[in-house]
Amino acid sequence: QVQLVESGGGLVQPGGSLRLSCAASGSIFSIYAMGWYRQAPGKQRELVSVVTSSGLTNYADSVKGRFTISRDNAKNTGYLQMKSLKPADTAVYYCNVVNDRLPLGARTIYWGQGTQVTVSS
């Protein structure tokens, strides 16, 4: 069982920056891939970025060049650095982890509770 706690959300003006954190406990963080998702009101949850257990990263086209995902396995924490924020980035941001070293059918996805990011002037 893995517990995840996101933090770092808040209200920021357009063009501003925020860094989200995802603190994990209950298991060895390094074996998990970590993803950041977001859900805006009235919309489906969408993938923002992911970093695999081996360190490979991927980003949604809408955030490429503005967001950076990273992880510190020693601290059991993942991060999402967000720059040049736009009103369209407003959403609840969720992190999740999954052991990507297991076969697909054996994987369990763990989610955090989410943190609100609001980009507005």
PDB file of C-alpha atoms in Angstrom:
ATOM      1  CA  GLN A   1       0.000   0.000   0.000  1.00  0.00           C
ATOM      2  CA  VAL A   2       1.247   3.460  -0.929  1.00  0.00           C
ATOM      3  CA  GLN A   3       0.017   6.746   0.456  1.00  0.00           C
ATOM      4  CA  LEU A   4       0.474   9.905  -1.574  1.00  0.00           C
ATOM      5  CA  VAL A   5       0.129  13.496  -0.440  1.00  0.00           C
ATOM      6  CA  GLU A   6       0.252  16.364  -2.912  1.00  0.00           C
ATOM      7  CA  SER A   7       1.121  19.898  -1.939  1.00  0.00           C
ATOM      8  CA  GLY A   8       2.178  23.161  -3.491  1.00  0.00           C
ATOM      9  CA  GLY A   9      -0.989  24.225  -5.231  1.00  0.00           C
ATOM     10  CA  GLY A  10      -2.465  27.657  -4.942  1.00  0.00           C
ATOM     11  CA  LEU A  11      -3.473  30.821  -6.735  1.00  0.00           C
ATOM     12  CA  VAL A  12      -0.986  32.300  -9.176  1.00  0.00           C
ATOM     13  CA  GLN A  13      -1.151  34.985 -11.832  1.00  0.00           C
ATOM     14  CA  PRO A  14      -0.755  34.145 -15.519  1.00  0.00           C
ATOM     15  CA  GLY A  15       2.916  33.762 -16.354  1.00  0.00           C
ATOM     16  CA  GLY A  16       3.733  32.692 -12.816  1.00  0.00           C
ATOM     17  CA  SER A  17       5.239  29.514 -11.465  1.00  0.00           C
ATOM     18  CA  LEU A  18       4.399  26.810  -8.968  1.00  0.00           C
ATOM     19  CA  ARG A  19       6.066  23.617  -7.853  1.00  0.00           C
ATOM     20  CA  LEU A  20       3.886  20.721  -6.863  1.00  0.00           C
ATOM     21  CA  SER A  21       5.169  17.966  -4.617  1.00  0.00           C
ATOM     22  CA  CYS A  22       3.984  14.400  -4.240  1.00  0.00           C
ATOM     23  CA  ALA A  23       5.226  12.746  -1.064  1.00  0.00           C
ATOM     24  CA  ALA A  24       4.994   8.969  -0.946  1.00  0.00           C
ATOM     25  CA  SER A  25       5.039   6.626   2.010  1.00  0.00           C
ATOM     26  CA  GLY A  26       4.444   2.963   2.627  1.00  0.00           C
ATOM     27  CA  SER A  27       6.691   1.493  -0.019  1.00  0.00           C
ATOM     28  CA  ILE A  28       9.934   1.920  -1.915  1.00  0.00           C
ATOM     29  CA  PHE A  29       9.341   4.956  -4.094  1.00  0.00           C
ATOM     30  CA  SER A  30      12.093   4.150  -6.580  1.00  0.00           C
ATOM     31  CA  ILE A  31      10.254   1.145  -8.018  1.00  0.00           C
ATOM     32  CA  TYR A  32       7.291   3.222  -9.099  1.00  0.00           C
ATOM     33  CA  ALA A  33       6.549   5.280 -12.131  1.00  0.00           C
ATOM     34  CA  MET A  34       4.954   8.565 -11.130  1.00  0.00           C
ATOM     35  CA  GLY A  35       2.435  10.552 -13.068  1.00  0.00           C
ATOM     36  CA  TRP A  36       0.774  13.917 -12.722  1.00  0.00           C
ATOM     37  CA  TYR A  37      -2.778  14.319 -13.939  1.00  0.00           C
ATOM     38  CA  ARG A  38      -5.193  17.198 -13.808  1.00  0.00           C
ATOM     39  CA  GLN A  39      -8.918  17.653 -13.926  1.00  0.00           C
ATOM     40  CA  ALA A  40     -10.609  20.929 -14.707  1.00  0.00           C
ATOM     41  CA  PRO A  41     -14.283  21.520 -13.860  1.00  0.00           C
ATOM     42  CA  GLY A  42     -16.527  19.724 -16.303  1.00  0.00           C
ATOM     43  CA  LYS A  43     -13.642  17.960 -18.006  1.00  0.00           C
ATOM     44  CA  GLN A  44     -12.109  14.523 -17.841  1.00  0.00           C
ATOM     45  CA  ARG A  45      -8.917  13.872 -15.962  1.00  0.00           C
ATOM     46  CA  GLU A  46      -5.945  14.150 -18.309  1.00  0.00           C
ATOM     47  CA  LEU A  47      -2.340  13.111 -18.167  1.00  0.00           C
ATOM     48  CA  VAL A  48       0.083  15.988 -17.704  1.00  0.00           C
ATOM     49  CA  SER A  49       3.404  14.223 -17.328  1.00  0.00           C
ATOM     50  CA  VAL A  50       4.957  10.953 -16.279  1.00  0.00           C
ATOM     51  CA  VAL A  51       8.379   9.773 -15.146  1.00  0.00           C
ATOM     52  CA  THR A  52       9.114   6.063 -15.181  1.00  0.00           C
ATOM     53  CA  SER A  53      11.003   4.162 -12.507  1.00  0.00           C
ATOM     54  CA  SER A  54      14.032   4.317 -14.808  1.00  0.00           C
ATOM     55  CA  GLY A  55      13.753   8.079 -15.216  1.00  0.00           C
ATOM     56  CA  LEU A  56      12.183   8.428 -18.648  1.00  0.00           C
ATOM     57  CA  THR A  57       9.801  11.350 -18.949  1.00  0.00           C
ATOM     58  CA  ASN A  58       6.871  12.276 -21.122  1.00  0.00           C
ATOM     59  CA  TYR A  59       4.658  15.357 -21.324  1.00  0.00           C
ATOM     60  CA  ALA A  60       1.326  16.367 -22.720  1.00  0.00           C
ATOM     61  CA  ASP A  61       1.746  18.657 -25.712  1.00  0.00           C
ATOM     62  CA  SER A  62      -0.041  21.439 -23.857  1.00  0.00           C
ATOM     63  CA  VAL A  63       2.669  21.644 -21.175  1.00  0.00           C
ATOM     64  CA  LYS A  64       5.841  20.805 -23.096  1.00  0.00           C
ATOM     65  CA  GLY A  65       8.505  23.391 -22.523  1.00  0.00           C
ATOM     66  CA  ARG A  66       6.680  24.836 -19.508  1.00  0.00           C
ATOM     67  CA  PHE A  67       6.421  21.956 -17.027  1.00  0.00           C
ATOM     68  CA  THR A  68       9.191  19.728 -15.713  1.00  0.00           C
ATOM     69  CA  ILE A  69       8.645  16.481 -13.852  1.00  0.00           C
ATOM     70  CA  SER A  70      11.298  15.146 -11.530  1.00  0.00           C
ATOM     71  CA  ARG A  71      11.753  12.770  -8.650  1.00  0.00           C
ATOM     72  CA  ASP A  72      13.980  12.451  -5.608  1.00  0.00           C
ATOM     73  CA  ASN A  73      13.951   8.803  -4.631  1.00  0.00           C
ATOM     74  CA  ALA A  74      15.967   9.494  -1.491  1.00  0.00           C
ATOM     75  CA  LYS A  75      13.160  11.755  -0.280  1.00  0.00           C
ATOM     76  CA  ASN A  76      10.338   9.568  -1.615  1.00  0.00           C
ATOM     77  CA  THR A  77       9.020  12.637  -3.378  1.00  0.00           C
ATOM     78  CA  GLY A  78       8.122  13.621  -6.889  1.00  0.00           C
ATOM     79  CA  TYR A  79       7.739  17.107  -8.257  1.00  0.00           C
ATOM     80  CA  LEU A  80       6.077  19.026 -11.027  1.00  0.00           C
ATOM     81  CA  GLN A  81       7.681  22.379 -11.735  1.00  0.00           C
ATOM     82  CA  MET A  82       5.222  24.564 -13.610  1.00  0.00           C
ATOM     83  CA  LYS A  83       6.269  27.784 -15.345  1.00  0.00           C
ATOM     84  CA  SER A  84       4.559  30.267 -17.643  1.00  0.00           C
ATOM     85  CA  LEU A  85       1.240  29.227 -16.224  1.00  0.00           C
ATOM     86  CA  LYS A  86      -1.917  29.971 -18.148  1.00  0.00           C
ATOM     87  CA  PRO A  87      -5.555  30.174 -17.067  1.00  0.00           C
ATOM     88  CA  ALA A  88      -6.079  26.955 -19.039  1.00  0.00           C
ATOM     89  CA  ASP A  89      -3.796  25.208 -16.531  1.00  0.00           C
ATOM     90  CA  THR A  90      -6.366  25.764 -13.794  1.00  0.00           C
ATOM     91  CA  ALA A  91      -7.378  22.376 -12.411  1.00  0.00           C
ATOM     92  CA  VAL A  92      -7.039  19.970  -9.542  1.00  0.00           C
ATOM     93  CA  TYR A  93      -3.700  18.234  -9.952  1.00  0.00           C
ATOM     94  CA  TYR A  94      -3.286  14.634  -8.869  1.00  0.00           C
ATOM     95  CA  CYS A  95      -0.218  12.460  -8.648  1.00  0.00           C
ATOM     96  CA  ASN A  96      -0.232   8.729  -8.984  1.00  0.00           C
ATOM     97  CA  VAL A  97       2.296   5.929  -8.792  1.00  0.00           C
ATOM     98  CA  VAL A  98       2.372   2.474 -10.293  1.00  0.00           C
ATOM     99  CA  ASN A  99       5.015  -0.221 -10.192  1.00  0.00           C
ATOM    100  CA  ASP A 100       5.929  -0.256 -13.868  1.00  0.00           C
ATOM    101  CA  ARG A 101       8.269  -3.186 -13.348  1.00  0.00           C
ATOM    102  CA  LEU A 102       5.294  -5.517 -12.895  1.00  0.00           C
ATOM    103  CA  PRO A 103       3.258  -7.071 -15.715  1.00  0.00           C
ATOM    104  CA  LEU A 104       0.349  -4.855 -16.729  1.00  0.00           C
ATOM    105  CA  GLY A 105      -2.277  -7.084 -15.170  1.00  0.00           C
ATOM    106  CA  ALA A 106      -0.492  -7.121 -11.821  1.00  0.00           C
ATOM    107  CA  ARG A 107      -0.189  -3.365 -11.389  1.00  0.00           C
ATOM    108  CA  THR A 108      -2.020  -1.298  -8.801  1.00  0.00           C
ATOM    109  CA  ILE A 109      -2.377   2.436  -9.273  1.00  0.00           C
ATOM    110  CA  TYR A 110      -2.277   4.640  -6.198  1.00  0.00           C
ATOM    111  CA  TRP A 111      -3.638   8.192  -6.211  1.00  0.00           C
ATOM    112  CA  GLY A 112      -3.205  11.216  -4.056  1.00  0.00           C
ATOM    113  CA  GLN A 113      -6.047  13.460  -2.949  1.00  0.00           C
ATOM    114  CA  GLY A 114      -5.225  16.295  -5.332  1.00  0.00           C
ATOM    115  CA  THR A 115      -4.162  19.898  -4.992  1.00  0.00           C
ATOM    116  CA  GLN A 116      -5.904  22.892  -6.549  1.00  0.00           C
ATOM    117  CA  VAL A 117      -4.035  25.111  -8.979  1.00  0.00           C
ATOM    118  CA  THR A 118      -5.774  28.311 -10.015  1.00  0.00           C
ATOM    119  CA  VAL A 119      -4.230  30.624 -12.589  1.00  0.00           C
ATOM    120  CA  SER A 120      -5.985  33.952 -12.610  1.00  0.00           C
ATOM    121  CA  SER A 121      -5.320  37.644 -12.496  1.00  0.00           C
TER     122      SER A 121
END
